[in-house]
mmCIF file of C-alpha atoms in Angstrom:
data_model
loop_
_atom_site.group_PDB
_atom_site.id
_atom_site.type_symbol
_atom_site.label_atom_id
_atom_site.label_comp_id
_atom_site.label_asym_id
_atom_site.label_seq_id
_atom_site.Cartn_x
_atom_site.Cartn_y
_atom_site.Cartn_z
ATOM 1 C CA UNK A 1 79.257 90.792 76.560
ATOM 2 C CA UNK A 2 82.418 88.634 78.668
ATOM 3 C CA UNK A 3 83.792 91.138 79.948
ATOM 4 C CA UNK A 4 79.974 92.713 81.839
ATOM 5 C CA UNK A 5 79.527 89.032 82.554
ATOM 6 C CA UNK A 6 82.581 88.436 84.656
ATOM 7 C CA UNK A 7 83.156 90.227 86.690
ATOM 8 C CA UNK A 8 87.277 90.733 87.073
ATOM 9 C CA UNK A 9 89.759 92.757 89.655
ATOM 10 C CA UNK A 10 89.296 95.339 87.314
ATOM 11 C CA UNK A 11 85.431 96.143 87.924
ATOM 12 C CA UNK A 12 86.300 96.432 91.384
ATOM 13 C CA UNK A 13 89.153 98.112 91.294
ATOM 14 C CA UNK A 14 86.940 100.886 88.798
ATOM 15 C CA UNK A 15 84.097 100.800 91.815
ATOM 16 C CA UNK A 16 87.156 101.431 94.861
ATOM 17 C CA UNK A 17 88.426 104.100 92.022
ATOM 18 C CA UNK A 18 85.638 106.286 91.396
ATOM 19 C CA UNK A 19 84.863 106.023 95.705
ATOM 20 C CA UNK A 20 87.884 107.299 96.578
ATOM 21 C CA UNK A 21 87.610 110.690 93.937
ATOM 22 C CA UNK A 22 84.385 111.580 95.511
ATOM 23 C CA UNK A 23 85.837 110.777 98.546
ATOM 24 C CA UNK A 24 88.607 113.421 98.184
ATOM 25 C CA UNK A 25 86.552 115.978 96.108
ATOM 26 C CA UNK A 26 84.357 115.942 99.063
ATOM 27 C CA UNK A 27 86.844 116.807 101.333
ATOM 28 C CA UNK A 28 88.358 119.564 98.785
ATOM 29 C CA UNK A 29 85.897 121.385 97.351
ATOM 30 C CA UNK A 30 82.353 120.334 98.619
ATOM 31 C CA UNK A 31 82.997 120.935 102.195
ATOM 32 C CA UNK A 32 80.116 122.552 104.236
ATOM 33 C CA UNK A 33 80.941 121.477 107.322
ATOM 34 C CA UNK A 34 82.792 119.594 110.168
ATOM 35 C CA UNK A 35 80.796 116.785 109.855
ATOM 36 C CA UNK A 36 80.898 116.316 105.848
ATOM 37 C CA UNK A 37 84.252 116.196 105.577
ATOM 38 C CA UNK A 38 84.469 113.485 108.420
ATOM 39 C CA UNK A 39 82.239 111.575 106.510
ATOM 40 C CA UNK A 40 83.949 111.797 103.519
ATOM 41 C CA UNK A 41 87.128 110.431 104.638
ATOM 42 C CA UNK A 42 85.647 107.306 105.640
ATOM 43 C CA UNK A 43 84.589 106.821 102.337
ATOM 44 C CA UNK A 44 88.529 107.433 101.281
ATOM 45 C CA UNK A 45 88.748 104.803 104.586
ATOM 46 C CA UNK A 46 86.134 102.646 102.660
ATOM 47 C CA UNK A 47 87.555 102.480 99.435
ATOM 48 C CA UNK A 48 90.615 101.314 100.331
ATOM 49 C CA UNK A 49 89.407 98.932 101.735
ATOM 50 C CA UNK A 50 87.245 97.684 98.755
ATOM 51 C CA UNK A 51 90.387 97.777 97.283
ATOM 52 C CA UNK A 52 92.233 95.733 99.821
ATOM 53 C CA UNK A 53 89.549 92.947 99.549
ATOM 54 C CA UNK A 54 89.534 92.908 95.653
ATOM 55 C CA UNK A 55 93.412 92.197 95.880
ATOM 56 C CA UNK A 56 92.584 89.802 98.351
ATOM 57 C CA UNK A 57 90.435 87.262 96.365
ATOM 58 C CA UNK A 58 92.524 88.278 93.573
ATOM 59 C CA UNK A 59 95.869 87.037 94.754
ATOM 60 C CA UNK A 60 94.463 84.610 96.452
ATOM 61 C CA UNK A 61 96.355 85.916 99.753
ATOM 62 C CA UNK A 62 94.466 86.297 103.687
ATOM 63 C CA UNK A 63 96.777 89.245 104.481
ATOM 64 C CA UNK A 64 94.667 91.685 102.665
ATOM 65 C CA UNK A 65 91.636 91.009 104.579
ATOM 66 C CA UNK A 66 93.963 91.086 107.890
ATOM 67 C CA UNK A 67 94.999 94.274 106.655
ATOM 68 C CA UNK A 68 91.218 95.324 106.314
ATOM 69 C CA UNK A 69 90.948 94.905 109.669
ATOM 70 C CA UNK A 70 93.545 97.047 111.295
ATOM 71 C CA UNK A 71 91.928 99.112 109.000
ATOM 72 C CA UNK A 72 88.984 99.141 110.147
ATOM 73 C CA UNK A 73 90.312 99.671 113.499
ATOM 74 C CA UNK A 74 91.957 102.623 112.935
ATOM 75 C CA UNK A 75 88.861 104.429 111.083
ATOM 76 C CA UNK A 76 87.070 103.910 113.810
ATOM 77 C CA UNK A 77 89.161 105.453 116.327
ATOM 78 C CA UNK A 78 89.693 108.631 114.569
ATOM 79 C CA UNK A 79 85.564 108.947 113.673
ATOM 80 C CA UNK A 80 85.378 108.672 117.415
ATOM 81 C CA UNK A 81 88.830 111.316 118.219
ATOM 82 C CA UNK A 82 87.245 113.889 115.162
ATOM 83 C CA UNK A 83 83.802 114.377 116.563
ATOM 84 C CA UNK A 84 85.005 114.453 120.119
ATOM 85 C CA UNK A 85 86.813 117.018 118.613
ATOM 86 C CA UNK A 86 84.137 118.652 116.564
ATOM 87 C CA UNK A 87 81.573 118.378 119.799
ATOM 88 C CA UNK A 88 84.430 120.416 122.555
ATOM 89 C CA UNK A 89 84.181 122.591 119.227
ATOM 90 C CA UNK A 90 81.051 122.989 119.069
ATOM 91 C CA UNK A 91 80.499 123.660 122.830
ATOM 92 C CA UNK A 92 82.936 126.603 122.190
ATOM 93 C CA UNK A 93 82.349 128.924 118.997
ATOM 94 C CA UNK A 94 78.214 127.859 118.968
ATOM 95 C CA UNK A 95 78.545 126.795 114.793
ATOM 96 C CA UNK A 96 80.803 124.695 113.132
ATOM 97 C CA UNK A 97 81.222 126.053 110.174
ATOM 98 C CA UNK A 98 84.757 124.968 108.025
ATOM 99 C CA UNK A 99 85.774 129.022 107.252
ATOM 100 C CA UNK A 100 85.448 129.417 110.808
ATOM 101 C CA UNK A 101 87.945 126.872 111.250
ATOM 102 C CA UNK A 102 91.199 129.153 110.801
ATOM 103 C CA UNK A 103 91.009 129.793 114.636
ATOM 104 C CA UNK A 104 91.696 126.227 116.250
ATOM 105 C CA UNK A 105 95.434 127.562 114.911
ATOM 106 C CA UNK A 106 98.086 128.975 117.312
ATOM 107 C CA UNK B 1 72.492 88.281 83.079
ATOM 108 C CA UNK B 2 74.926 85.417 85.598
ATOM 109 C CA UNK B 3 73.446 86.148 89.281
ATOM 110 C CA UNK B 4 76.417 87.063 90.712
ATOM 111 C CA UNK B 5 77.201 89.871 87.677
ATOM 112 C CA UNK B 6 73.633 91.109 88.844
ATOM 113 C CA UNK B 7 74.858 91.385 92.251
ATOM 114 C CA UNK B 8 78.002 93.108 91.538
ATOM 115 C CA UNK B 9 76.203 95.804 89.500
ATOM 116 C CA UNK B 10 73.258 96.095 91.943
ATOM 117 C CA UNK B 11 76.283 96.962 95.074
ATOM 118 C CA UNK B 12 78.347 99.189 93.220
ATOM 119 C CA UNK B 13 75.755 101.054 91.420
ATOM 120 C CA UNK B 14 73.912 101.561 94.440
ATOM 121 C CA UNK B 15 77.074 101.937 96.746
ATOM 122 C CA UNK B 16 78.801 105.144 94.064
ATOM 123 C CA UNK B 17 74.853 106.353 94.080
ATOM 124 C CA UNK B 18 75.252 107.251 97.980
ATOM 125 C CA UNK B 19 78.773 107.563 98.361
ATOM 126 C CA UNK B 20 77.238 110.842 95.780
ATOM 127 C CA UNK B 21 74.897 111.557 97.600
ATOM 128 C CA UNK B 22 76.941 111.787 100.678
ATOM 129 C CA UNK B 23 78.606 114.703 99.346
ATOM 130 C CA UNK B 24 75.929 116.414 98.047
ATOM 131 C CA UNK B 25 73.204 115.854 99.818
ATOM 132 C CA UNK B 26 71.371 119.048 101.178
ATOM 133 C CA UNK B 27 71.525 118.227 105.315
ATOM 134 C CA UNK B 28 74.348 116.142 107.596
ATOM 135 C CA UNK B 29 71.223 113.920 108.098
ATOM 136 C CA UNK B 30 70.808 113.373 104.914
ATOM 137 C CA UNK B 31 74.507 112.658 104.465
ATOM 138 C CA UNK B 32 74.790 110.549 107.490
ATOM 139 C CA UNK B 33 71.837 107.709 105.570
ATOM 140 C CA UNK B 34 73.490 108.055 102.503
ATOM 141 C CA UNK B 35 77.096 107.005 103.724
ATOM 142 C CA UNK B 36 74.944 103.685 105.941
ATOM 143 C CA UNK B 37 73.850 102.747 102.644
ATOM 144 C CA UNK B 38 77.424 102.984 101.135
ATOM 145 C CA UNK B 39 78.409 100.613 104.020
ATOM 146 C CA UNK B 40 75.690 97.993 103.756
ATOM 147 C CA UNK B 41 76.373 97.732 99.549
ATOM 148 C CA UNK B 42 80.539 97.343 100.729
ATOM 149 C CA UNK B 43 79.825 94.995 102.732
ATOM 150 C CA UNK B 44 77.787 93.011 99.836
ATOM 151 C CA UNK B 45 80.464 93.699 97.304
ATOM 152 C CA UNK B 46 83.180 92.036 100.556
ATOM 153 C CA UNK B 47 79.927 89.325 100.585
ATOM 154 C CA UNK B 48 81.239 88.782 96.381
ATOM 155 C CA UNK B 49 84.386 88.369 97.266
ATOM 156 C CA UNK B 50 84.381 85.791 99.374
ATOM 157 C CA UNK B 51 85.227 88.215 101.771
ATOM 158 C CA UNK B 52 81.942 87.538 104.801
ATOM 159 C CA UNK B 53 84.159 88.598 107.947
ATOM 160 C CA UNK B 54 84.925 91.125 106.925
ATOM 161 C CA UNK B 55 81.017 92.322 105.386
ATOM 162 C CA UNK B 56 79.617 90.869 108.722
ATOM 163 C CA UNK B 57 82.032 93.185 110.549
ATOM 164 C CA UNK B 58 81.181 96.199 108.329
ATOM 165 C CA UNK B 59 77.982 96.536 109.240
ATOM 166 C CA UNK B 60 78.689 95.462 112.694
ATOM 167 C CA UNK B 61 81.370 98.330 113.781
ATOM 168 C CA UNK B 62 81.282 100.835 110.677
ATOM 169 C CA UNK B 63 77.210 100.809 110.617
ATOM 170 C CA UNK B 64 76.637 99.708 114.619
ATOM 171 C CA UNK B 65 78.636 102.358 116.022
ATOM 172 C CA UNK B 66 80.779 104.701 113.662
ATOM 173 C CA UNK B 67 77.731 105.404 111.745
ATOM 174 C CA UNK B 68 75.309 105.638 114.441
ATOM 175 C CA UNK B 69 77.619 107.901 116.148
ATOM 176 C CA UNK B 70 77.708 110.145 113.694
ATOM 177 C CA UNK B 71 74.096 110.157 113.377
ATOM 178 C CA UNK B 72 73.983 111.023 117.726
ATOM 179 C CA UNK B 73 76.780 113.923 117.077
ATOM 180 C CA UNK B 74 73.981 115.576 114.270
ATOM 181 C CA UNK B 75 71.196 115.171 116.118
ATOM 182 C CA UNK B 76 73.444 116.468 119.326
ATOM 183 C CA UNK B 77 73.934 119.853 117.195
ATOM 184 C CA UNK B 78 70.897 119.754 115.325
ATOM 185 C CA UNK B 79 70.665 122.891 113.235
ATOM 186 C CA UNK B 80 73.486 124.232 113.499
ATOM 187 C CA UNK B 81 75.359 122.568 111.835
ATOM 188 C CA UNK B 82 76.322 125.267 109.329
ATOM 189 C CA UNK B 83 74.994 123.870 106.555
ATOM 190 C CA UNK B 84 72.899 127.377 105.823
ATOM 191 C CA UNK B 85 75.931 129.309 104.792
ATOM 192 C CA UNK B 86 77.564 126.075 102.287
ATOM 193 C CA UNK B 87 80.732 126.929 100.327
ATOM 194 C CA UNK B 88 78.432 126.939 96.956
ATOM 195 C CA UNK B 89 80.112 124.620 94.553
ATOM 196 C CA UNK B 90 82.134 126.910 91.738
ATOM 197 C CA UNK B 91 81.033 127.169 88.728
ATOM 198 C CA UNK B 92 82.607 124.303 86.689
ATOM 199 C CA UNK B 93 81.884 125.117 82.904
ATOM 200 C CA UNK B 94 83.977 128.030 83.488
ATOM 201 C CA UNK B 95 87.117 125.648 83.188
ATOM 202 C CA UNK B 96 86.319 124.470 79.598
ATOM 203 C CA UNK B 97 84.872 127.829 77.702
ATOM 204 C CA UNK B 98 86.816 127.796 74.699
ATOM 205 C CA UNK B 99 87.103 125.337 72.014
ATOM 206 C CA UNK B 100 91.333 126.696 72.099
ATOM 207 C CA UNK B 101 91.183 125.439 75.616
ATOM 208 C CA UNK B 102 89.414 122.092 75.192
ATOM 209 C CA UNK B 103 91.587 120.974 72.028
ATOM 210 C CA UNK B 104 94.686 122.091 73.884
ATOM 211 C CA UNK B 105 93.282 119.934 76.938
ATOM 212 C CA UNK B 106 93.195 116.836 74.482
ATOM 213 C CA UNK B 107 96.776 117.706 72.911
ATOM 214 C CA UNK B 108 98.519 118.046 76.511
ATOM 215 C CA UNK B 109 96.719 115.043 77.492
ATOM 216 C CA UNK B 110 96.855 112.740 74.270
ATOM 217 C CA UNK B 111 100.626 113.394 73.678
ATOM 218 C CA UNK B 112 101.366 112.715 77.671
ATOM 219 C CA UNK B 113 99.554 109.590 77.214
ATOM 220 C CA UNK B 114 100.619 108.241 74.230
ATOM 221 C CA UNK B 115 104.570 109.415 74.763
ATOM 222 C CA UNK B 116 104.223 107.543 78.144
ATOM 223 C CA UNK B 117 102.789 104.405 75.894
ATOM 224 C CA UNK B 118 105.620 104.442 73.834
ATOM 225 C CA UNK B 119 107.859 104.976 77.104
ATOM 226 C CA UNK B 120 106.818 101.700 78.586
ATOM 227 C CA UNK B 121 106.893 99.695 75.447
ATOM 228 C CA UNK B 122 110.720 100.921 75.507
ATOM 229 C CA UNK B 123 111.221 100.457 78.906
ATOM 230 C CA UNK B 124 109.969 97.070 79.475
ATOM 231 C CA UNK B 125 110.417 95.644 75.771
ATOM 232 C CA UNK B 126 107.248 95.202 75.335
ATOM 233 C CA UNK B 127 106.353 94.995 71.225
ATOM 234 C CA UNK B 128 104.288 98.583 70.646
ATOM 235 C CA UNK B 129 101.933 95.962 68.154
ATOM 236 C CA UNK B 130 100.831 94.542 71.470
ATOM 237 C CA UNK B 131 100.176 97.590 72.904
ATOM 238 C CA UNK B 132 98.213 98.777 70.695
ATOM 239 C CA UNK B 133 96.357 95.664 69.774
ATOM 240 C CA UNK B 134 94.380 95.975 73.400
ATOM 241 C CA UNK B 135 93.557 99.498 72.400
ATOM 242 C CA UNK B 136 91.226 97.639 69.317
ATOM 243 C CA UNK B 137 90.684 94.364 69.822
ATOM 244 C CA UNK B 138 87.786 94.432 72.294
ATOM 245 C CA UNK B 139 85.460 97.160 72.350
ATOM 246 C CA UNK B 140 84.449 97.003 76.207
ATOM 247 C CA UNK B 141 86.690 95.362 78.028
ATOM 248 C CA UNK B 142 87.175 95.949 81.678
ATOM 249 C CA UNK B 143 90.220 97.763 80.861
ATOM 250 C CA UNK B 144 88.196 99.772 78.753
ATOM 251 C CA UNK B 145 85.735 100.609 81.957
ATOM 252 C CA UNK B 146 88.814 100.978 84.160
ATOM 253 C CA UNK B 147 90.467 104.015 81.539
ATOM 254 C CA UNK B 148 87.342 105.887 81.196
ATOM 255 C CA UNK B 149 86.294 105.278 84.774
ATOM 256 C CA UNK B 150 90.482 106.274 85.410
ATOM 257 C CA UNK B 151 89.961 109.212 82.924
ATOM 258 C CA UNK B 152 86.989 111.033 84.680
ATOM 259 C CA UNK B 153 88.967 110.386 88.333
ATOM 260 C CA UNK B 154 92.115 111.847 86.798
ATOM 261 C CA UNK B 155 89.839 114.690 85.597
ATOM 262 C CA UNK B 156 88.684 114.827 88.323
ATOM 263 C CA UNK B 157 91.225 114.725 90.488
ATOM 264 C CA UNK B 158 93.085 116.777 88.643
ATOM 265 C CA UNK B 159 90.226 119.861 89.390
ATOM 266 C CA UNK B 160 90.229 118.716 92.892
ATOM 267 C CA UNK B 161 93.415 119.118 93.351
ATOM 268 C CA UNK B 162 94.057 122.848 91.703
ATOM 269 C CA UNK B 163 90.699 123.986 93.160
ATOM 270 C CA UNK B 164 92.345 122.620 96.793
ATOM 271 C CA UNK B 165 95.800 124.640 95.789
ATOM 272 C CA UNK B 166 93.362 127.336 94.595
ATOM 273 C CA UNK B 167 91.745 127.724 98.300
ATOM 274 C CA UNK B 168 93.845 127.807 100.657
ATOM 275 C CA UNK B 169 94.900 130.927 100.007
ATOM 276 C CA UNK B 170 98.516 131.156 98.572
ATOM 277 C CA UNK B 171 100.038 134.553 97.450
ATOM 278 C CA UNK B 172 97.639 136.074 95.180
ATOM 279 C CA UNK B 173 100.234 136.222 92.337
ATOM 280 C CA UNK B 174 100.627 132.569 92.613
ATOM 281 C CA UNK B 175 96.740 132.378 92.753
ATOM 282 C CA UNK B 176 96.661 133.943 89.710
ATOM 283 C CA UNK B 177 99.373 131.835 88.067
ATOM 284 C CA UNK B 178 97.943 128.936 89.140
ATOM 285 C CA UNK B 179 95.007 129.902 87.557
ATOM 286 C CA UNK B 180 96.250 131.300 84.602
ATOM 287 C CA UNK B 181 94.754 128.444 81.756
ATOM 288 C CA UNK B 182 97.637 126.593 79.965
ATOM 289 C CA UNK B 183 98.728 125.899 83.288
ATOM 290 C CA UNK B 184 95.497 124.488 84.156
ATOM 291 C CA UNK B 185 95.009 122.634 81.381
ATOM 292 C CA UNK B 186 98.670 120.540 81.011
ATOM 293 C CA UNK B 187 98.293 119.149 84.270
ATOM 294 C CA UNK B 188 94.960 118.055 83.864
ATOM 295 C CA UNK B 189 96.310 116.742 80.138
ATOM 296 C CA UNK B 190 98.881 115.006 82.385
ATOM 297 C CA UNK B 191 97.369 113.913 84.989
ATOM 298 C CA UNK B 192 94.687 113.020 82.340
ATOM 299 C CA UNK B 193 97.621 111.011 80.888
ATOM 300 C CA UNK B 194 98.942 109.330 83.442
ATOM 301 C CA UNK B 195 96.223 107.796 83.920
ATOM 302 C CA UNK B 196 95.260 106.213 80.344
ATOM 303 C CA UNK B 197 99.150 105.545 80.180
ATOM 304 C CA UNK B 198 98.967 103.829 83.742
ATOM 305 C CA UNK B 199 95.505 101.881 82.663
ATOM 306 C CA UNK B 200 97.114 100.229 79.902
ATOM 307 C CA UNK B 201 99.818 99.381 80.842
ATOM 308 C CA UNK B 202 99.324 98.270 83.841
ATOM 309 C CA UNK B 203 99.397 94.396 84.706
ATOM 310 C CA UNK B 204 99.554 91.659 87.367
ATOM 311 C CA UNK B 205 103.225 90.384 88.296
ATOM 312 C CA UNK B 206 104.288 86.696 86.952
ATOM 313 C CA UNK B 207 105.626 86.561 90.161
ATOM 314 C CA UNK B 208 103.266 87.631 92.384
ATOM 315 C CA UNK B 209 101.263 83.957 93.821
ATOM 316 C CA UNK B 210 104.604 83.462 94.432
ATOM 317 C CA UNK B 211 104.214 85.900 97.501
ATOM 318 C CA UNK B 212 101.216 85.512 99.037
ATOM 319 C CA UNK B 213 101.929 85.018 102.639
ATOM 320 C CA UNK B 214 98.615 83.559 103.802
ATOM 321 C CA UNK B 215 97.130 81.316 101.256
ATOM 322 C CA UNK B 216 93.180 81.636 101.322
ATOM 323 C CA UNK B 217 92.107 77.877 102.075
ATOM 324 C CA UNK B 218 89.003 76.382 100.652
ATOM 325 C CA UNK B 219 85.792 77.325 101.730
ATOM 326 C CA UNK B 220 84.532 73.847 102.326
ATOM 327 C CA UNK B 221 87.233 73.226 104.846
ATOM 328 C CA UNK B 222 88.138 76.513 107.227
ATOM 329 C CA UNK B 223 84.974 78.946 106.929
ATOM 330 C CA UNK B 224 86.167 82.140 106.218
ATOM 331 C CA UNK B 225 86.177 83.839 110.342
ATOM 332 C CA UNK B 226 87.899 80.008 111.234
ATOM 333 C CA UNK B 227 91.282 81.475 108.675
ATOM 334 C CA UNK B 228 90.791 85.190 109.842
ATOM 335 C CA UNK B 229 91.657 83.582 113.254
ATOM 336 C CA UNK B 230 94.682 81.404 112.868
ATOM 337 C CA UNK B 231 96.001 84.030 111.416
ATOM 338 C CA UNK B 232 95.168 87.240 113.579
ATOM 339 C CA UNK B 233 95.942 85.556 116.845
ATOM 340 C CA UNK B 234 99.207 83.958 115.643
ATOM 341 C CA UNK B 235 101.014 85.614 113.300
ATOM 342 C CA UNK B 236 99.326 89.123 112.819
ATOM 343 C CA UNK B 237 98.572 88.678 117.427
ATOM 344 C CA UNK B 238 100.692 92.028 118.692
ATOM 345 C CA UNK B 239 99.084 93.943 115.816
ATOM 346 C CA UNK B 240 96.190 92.254 116.830
ATOM 347 C CA UNK B 241 97.055 94.205 120.567
ATOM 348 C CA UNK B 242 97.986 97.240 119.159
ATOM 349 C CA UNK B 243 94.937 97.588 117.484
ATOM 350 C CA UNK B 244 93.342 97.267 121.025
ATOM 351 C CA UNK B 245 95.829 99.912 121.875
ATOM 352 C CA UNK B 246 94.511 102.488 119.713
ATOM 353 C CA UNK B 247 90.913 101.870 120.576
ATOM 354 C CA UNK B 248 91.551 102.454 124.194
ATOM 355 C CA UNK B 249 94.268 105.200 123.521
ATOM 356 C CA UNK B 250 90.739 106.920 121.357
ATOM 357 C CA UNK B 251 87.663 106.392 124.025
ATOM 358 C CA UNK B 252 90.316 107.838 126.899
ATOM 359 C CA UNK B 253 90.966 111.223 124.284
ATOM 360 C CA UNK B 254 87.241 111.402 123.926
ATOM 361 C CA UNK B 255 86.090 111.391 127.179
ATOM 362 C CA UNK B 256 88.446 113.475 128.155
ATOM 363 C CA UNK B 257 87.975 116.123 124.986
ATOM 364 C CA UNK B 258 84.165 116.118 126.199
ATOM 365 C CA UNK B 259 84.450 115.781 130.020
ATOM 366 C CA UNK B 260 83.133 118.399 131.462
ATOM 367 C CA UNK B 261 83.002 118.504 135.116
ATOM 368 C CA UNK B 262 80.313 119.672 137.019
ATOM 369 C CA UNK B 263 81.116 123.475 139.083
ATOM 370 C CA UNK B 264 79.752 124.538 141.632
ATOM 371 C CA UNK B 265 78.393 123.178 144.965
ATOM 372 C CA UNK B 266 79.029 119.152 144.522
ATOM 373 C CA UNK B 267 80.755 117.763 147.239
ATOM 374 C CA UNK B 268 83.210 115.135 146.196
ATOM 375 C CA UNK B 269 85.876 112.858 147.579
ATOM 376 C CA UNK B 270 89.158 113.187 146.899
ATOM 377 C CA UNK B 271 90.753 109.884 148.001
ATOM 378 C CA UNK B 272 94.618 110.371 147.331
ATOM 379 C CA UNK B 273 93.808 113.326 149.623
ATOM 380 C CA UNK B 274 92.227 111.952 152.491
ATOM 381 C CA UNK B 275 94.439 108.237 152.142
ATOM 382 C CA UNK B 276 97.527 110.993 152.463
ATOM 383 C CA UNK B 277 96.669 111.553 155.575
ATOM 384 C CA UNK B 278 99.787 112.836 157.904
ATOM 385 C CA UNK B 279 99.242 112.596 161.402
ATOM 386 C CA UNK B 280 100.508 116.483 161.424
ATOM 387 C CA UNK B 281 97.269 117.564 159.728
ATOM 388 C CA UNK B 282 94.448 115.224 162.204
ATOM 389 C CA UNK B 283 96.110 116.421 165.959
ATOM 390 C CA UNK B 284 97.938 118.975 167.953
ATOM 391 C CA UNK B 285 99.305 118.551 171.473
ATOM 392 C CA UNK B 286 98.568 121.434 173.257
ATOM 393 C CA UNK B 287 99.643 122.003 176.314
ATOM 394 C CA UNK B 288 97.539 124.527 178.491
ATOM 395 C CA UNK B 289 99.357 126.469 181.500
ATOM 396 C CA UNK B 290 96.638 126.932 184.781
ATOM 397 C CA UNK B 291 94.529 129.564 184.249
ATOM 398 C CA UNK B 292 95.417 130.538 180.719
ATOM 399 C CA UNK B 293 93.106 129.091 177.667
ATOM 400 C CA UNK B 294 93.223 127.374 174.759
ATOM 401 C CA UNK B 295 93.220 129.044 171.257
ATOM 402 C CA UNK B 296 91.144 127.256 169.150
#
């Protein structure tokens, strides 16, 4: 039971892997509307952040946490732009069903 | 149970449950609330690894700004979010209907993973007994949990890749070829086997600790926040400024995209027009003949 008691790097990597798979699943398969896709992207970024922090603690290197800070900034910027696009799209189309997204092309 | 382990399992468990809630919940408002819950749990996990500044930043920025932004947009769009016409989840059991398919998948996965294990032992000169020992040694090591989780992830990702390929509207013949069960199961088995092989063959490099560019100072001397500040404002200053520029760009972009000019009778000052007035725009000298008049 020692592997269950002491939390190692592997535990964190497992959680991050499952989180990442859930996010990818949410984007590709279970996409209901654009907002759920954006939220799945946030889940993926959270999994990557968890990975970076776990390795930073394991390798005793602070650079992992600096990287997480910048990933956070970029994720916030991308969420803002994605939601702005969503709002404008909704203004023009009246709904944000994913099937109608093909009209953005061309 | 030890408190740290208990805290980890509580945070990790509710993180995964709320992540499933984000994807599978009924409406967008529920999804946003589950997302907020996952961010809080992830912040708890961050604190457990010792990155307390990042945990608080996660709560402040991700929950306080990004998730609230999501909630604003969801509330603004109201009921027209399109969730009523959601794409139904496909019937997953159709991929494993017959025992022949299951057997094929297991054979391909097992064959690929054992083949990769043998290849790895040959490539890295690890004696095979040592590799196989780790398979039987401790029934529930962290490796095994990782193997199980990565197998599940691998199967899920294999299905996702195939489903995604099928849903993108590629030509019907190629679609039929992809949905034919041997190729299906071979791809799944390969991804599955890759995860198993990776789980047993991975290891931290012994020279990795030599490459740490910024060792974490002891917590009783310098707090995590201070240590991060010592790093960001000296070595990573350019990246810090670029991060600021990215956020400025996002702000300008959002405003440019969503700003609506009010049309109609609102009078506005056009400063450029006002400032660039010349004498010719304002003044005109008329020579008036006596007895004739002025044309205005």
